[in-house]
C-alpha positions as semicolon CSV with decimal commas, in nm:
position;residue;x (nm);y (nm);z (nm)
1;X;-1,360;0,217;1,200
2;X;-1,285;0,368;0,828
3;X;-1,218;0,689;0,853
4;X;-1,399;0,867;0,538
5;X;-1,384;1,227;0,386
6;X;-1,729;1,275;0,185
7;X;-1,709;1,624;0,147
8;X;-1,579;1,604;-0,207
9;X;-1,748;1,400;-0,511
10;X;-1,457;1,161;-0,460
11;X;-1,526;0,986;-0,124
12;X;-1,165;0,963;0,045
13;X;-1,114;0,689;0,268
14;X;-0,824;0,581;0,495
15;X;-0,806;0,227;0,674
16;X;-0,588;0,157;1,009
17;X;-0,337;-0,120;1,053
18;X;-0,549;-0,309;1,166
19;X;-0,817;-0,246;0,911
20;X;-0,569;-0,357;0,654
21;X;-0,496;-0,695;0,803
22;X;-0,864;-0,759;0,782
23;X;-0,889;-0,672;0,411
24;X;-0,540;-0,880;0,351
25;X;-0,697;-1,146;0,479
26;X;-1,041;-1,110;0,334
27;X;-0,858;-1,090;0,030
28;X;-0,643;-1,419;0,071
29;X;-0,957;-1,622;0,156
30;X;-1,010;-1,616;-0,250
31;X;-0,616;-1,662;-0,348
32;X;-0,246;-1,563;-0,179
33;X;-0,230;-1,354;-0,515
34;X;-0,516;-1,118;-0,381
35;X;-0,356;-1,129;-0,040
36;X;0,012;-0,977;-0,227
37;X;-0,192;-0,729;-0,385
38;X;-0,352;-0,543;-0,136
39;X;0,012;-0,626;0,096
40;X;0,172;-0,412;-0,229
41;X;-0,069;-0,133;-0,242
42;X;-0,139;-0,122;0,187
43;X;0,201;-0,195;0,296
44;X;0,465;-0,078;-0,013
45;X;0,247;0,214;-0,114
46;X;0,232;0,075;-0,486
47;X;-0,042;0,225;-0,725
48;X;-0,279;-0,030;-0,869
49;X;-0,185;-0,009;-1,155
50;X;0,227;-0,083;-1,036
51;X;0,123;-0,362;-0,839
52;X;0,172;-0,613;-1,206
53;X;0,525;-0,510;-1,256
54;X;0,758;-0,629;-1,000
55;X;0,906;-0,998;-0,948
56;X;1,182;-1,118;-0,698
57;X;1,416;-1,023;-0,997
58;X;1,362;-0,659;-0,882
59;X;1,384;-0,722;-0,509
60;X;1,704;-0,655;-0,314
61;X;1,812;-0,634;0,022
62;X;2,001;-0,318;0,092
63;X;2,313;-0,365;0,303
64;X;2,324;0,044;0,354
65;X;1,947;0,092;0,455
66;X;1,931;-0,251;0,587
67;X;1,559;-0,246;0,427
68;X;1,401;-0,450;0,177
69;X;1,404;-0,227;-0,152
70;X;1,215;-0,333;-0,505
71;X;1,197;-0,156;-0,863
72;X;0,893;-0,067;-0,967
73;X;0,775;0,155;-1,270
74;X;0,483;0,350;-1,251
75;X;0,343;0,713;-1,265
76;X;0,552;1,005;-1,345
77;X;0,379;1,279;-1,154
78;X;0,563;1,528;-1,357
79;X;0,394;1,423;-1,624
80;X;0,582;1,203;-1,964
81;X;0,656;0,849;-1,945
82;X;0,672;0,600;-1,647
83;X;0,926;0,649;-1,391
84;X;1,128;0,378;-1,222
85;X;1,185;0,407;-0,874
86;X;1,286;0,234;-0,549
87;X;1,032;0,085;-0,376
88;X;1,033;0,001;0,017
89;X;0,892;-0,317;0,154
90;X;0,838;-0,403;0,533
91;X;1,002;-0,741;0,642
92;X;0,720;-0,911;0,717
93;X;0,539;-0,868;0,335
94;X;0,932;-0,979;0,233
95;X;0,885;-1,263;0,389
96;X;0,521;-1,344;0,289
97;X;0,630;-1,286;-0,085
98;X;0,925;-1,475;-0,036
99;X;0,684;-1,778;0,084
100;X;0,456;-1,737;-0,169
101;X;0,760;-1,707;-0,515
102;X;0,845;-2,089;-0,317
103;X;0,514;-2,226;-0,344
104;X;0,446;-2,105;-0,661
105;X;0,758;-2,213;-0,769
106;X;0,757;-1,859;-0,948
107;X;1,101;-1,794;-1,122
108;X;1,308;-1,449;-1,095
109;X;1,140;-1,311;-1,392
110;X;0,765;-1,403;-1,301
111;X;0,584;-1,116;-1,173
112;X;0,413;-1,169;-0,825
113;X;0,073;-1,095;-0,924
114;X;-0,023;-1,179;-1,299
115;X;-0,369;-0,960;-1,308
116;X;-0,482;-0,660;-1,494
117;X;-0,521;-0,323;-1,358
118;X;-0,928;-0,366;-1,373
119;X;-0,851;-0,722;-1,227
120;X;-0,712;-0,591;-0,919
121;X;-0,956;-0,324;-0,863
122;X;-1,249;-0,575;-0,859
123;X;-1,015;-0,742;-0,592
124;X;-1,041;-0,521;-0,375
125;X;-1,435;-0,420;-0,422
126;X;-1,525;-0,789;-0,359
127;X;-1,301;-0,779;0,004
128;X;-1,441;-0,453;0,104
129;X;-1,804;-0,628;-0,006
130;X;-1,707;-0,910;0,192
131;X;-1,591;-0,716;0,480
132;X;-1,910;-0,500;0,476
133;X;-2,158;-0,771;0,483
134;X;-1,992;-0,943;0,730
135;X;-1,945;-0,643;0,965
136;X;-2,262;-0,454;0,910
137;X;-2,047;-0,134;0,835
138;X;-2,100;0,014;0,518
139;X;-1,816;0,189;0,552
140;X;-1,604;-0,058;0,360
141;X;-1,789;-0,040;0,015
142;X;-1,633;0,322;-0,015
143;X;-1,315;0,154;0,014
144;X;-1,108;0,170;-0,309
145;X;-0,806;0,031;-0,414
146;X;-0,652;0,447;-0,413
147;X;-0,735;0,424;-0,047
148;X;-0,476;0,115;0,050
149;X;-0,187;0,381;-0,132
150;X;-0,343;0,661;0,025
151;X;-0,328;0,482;0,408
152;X;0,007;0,366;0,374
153;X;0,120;0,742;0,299
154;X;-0,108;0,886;0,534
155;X;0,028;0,647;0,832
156;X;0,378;0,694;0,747
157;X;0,361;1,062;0,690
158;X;0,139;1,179;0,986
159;X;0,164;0,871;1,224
160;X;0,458;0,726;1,195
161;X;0,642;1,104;1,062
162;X;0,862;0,982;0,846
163;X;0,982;1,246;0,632
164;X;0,875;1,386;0,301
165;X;1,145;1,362;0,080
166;X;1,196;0,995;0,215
167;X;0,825;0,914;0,123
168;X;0,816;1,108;-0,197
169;X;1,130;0,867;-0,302
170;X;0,968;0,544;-0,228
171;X;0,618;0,641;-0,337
172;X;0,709;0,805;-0,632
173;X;0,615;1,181;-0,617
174;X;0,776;1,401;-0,791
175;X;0,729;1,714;-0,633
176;X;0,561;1,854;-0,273
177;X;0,222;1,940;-0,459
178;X;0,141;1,585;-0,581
179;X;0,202;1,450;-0,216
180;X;0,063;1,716;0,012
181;X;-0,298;1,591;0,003
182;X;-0,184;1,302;0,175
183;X;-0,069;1,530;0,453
184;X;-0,428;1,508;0,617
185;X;-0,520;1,531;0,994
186;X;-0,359;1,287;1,245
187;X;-0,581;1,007;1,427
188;X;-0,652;1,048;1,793
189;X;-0,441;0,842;1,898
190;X;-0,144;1,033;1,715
191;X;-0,302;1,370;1,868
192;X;-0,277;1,192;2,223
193;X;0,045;1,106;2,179
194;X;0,172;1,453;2,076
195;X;0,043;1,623;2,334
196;X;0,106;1,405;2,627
197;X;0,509;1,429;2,518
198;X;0,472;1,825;2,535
């Protein structure tokens, strides 16, 4: 179930890998485009408003890392202009976007999903509708598209523990304070596990 925070003004929410599966494919039942979208922002950690810029042109596979690794320009959390950074992206959205440039017959240059910032958004509110009404769990219409970026760094960070530095580099923060919120409290599962290994 979507785990929320309403304590604040800002409801936080945070959706399981599972979870996002069901809102990819929620989301592709209206267009592959939506489906890339919510794949850049639940599975690459993009912002929404990053999730225009990048086209195969930018995507590389990385003989040293042996990842898939993509340019994007987005938020400079120090504050000025955009910042370009290195972006990772699991295999298995790789392979999806390599699919979908085919059928498209998208060229190098052609960014992957040609939508506006509000566009993308509204996305996401109509799968989390979708999901809602068809679950019964209102849950999902908290759901924003902050809360894909904010999963992915929450699952990698706590669940997964990959290491700070390494996530600040691929999600673009510049400095501990701007990704510490993400740093939030495990899932059970995660608790379970660390305390059955000690």
């Amino acid at each position: 179930m979507v785990r929320i925070d309403d304590s604040d003004p800002v409801v936080k929410c945070w959706l399981s890998p599972d979870e996002l599966d069901h809102l990819e494919r929620t989301a592709g039942a209206d267009g592959w485009e939506r489906e890339i979208s919510m794949q850049l922002m639940g599975r690459c950690g993009l912002r929404v408003s990053e999730v225009s810029y990048p086209s195969t042109e930018e995507l590389r596979w990385s003989k040293d890392g042996e990842i898939w690794l993509f340019e994007v320009r987005g938020k400079n959390t120090k504050g000025g202009g955009r910042k370009t950074r290195d972006a990772w992206m699991p295999e298995s959205v790789a392979d999806d976007i390599h699919k979908y440039t085919r059928e498209r017959s998208l060229s190098e240059i052609d960014p992957w999903v040609d939508a506006s910032t509000p566009s993308i958004r509204r996305w996401v509110k109509e799968a989390t509708q979708a999901i809602a009404d068809e679950t019964g769990n209102d849950r999902w219409e908290s759901v924003s598209s902050h809360d894909l970026r904010r999963s992915w760094a929450t699952y990698h960070l706590v669940e997964r523990q990959v290491d700070v530095r390494t996530m600040m580099s691929i999600g673009g923060w510049s400095d501990y304070s701007a990704i510490e919120p993400y740093l939030t409290e495990p899932t059970e599962g995660r608790i379970g596990e660390a305390m059955r290994s000690n």
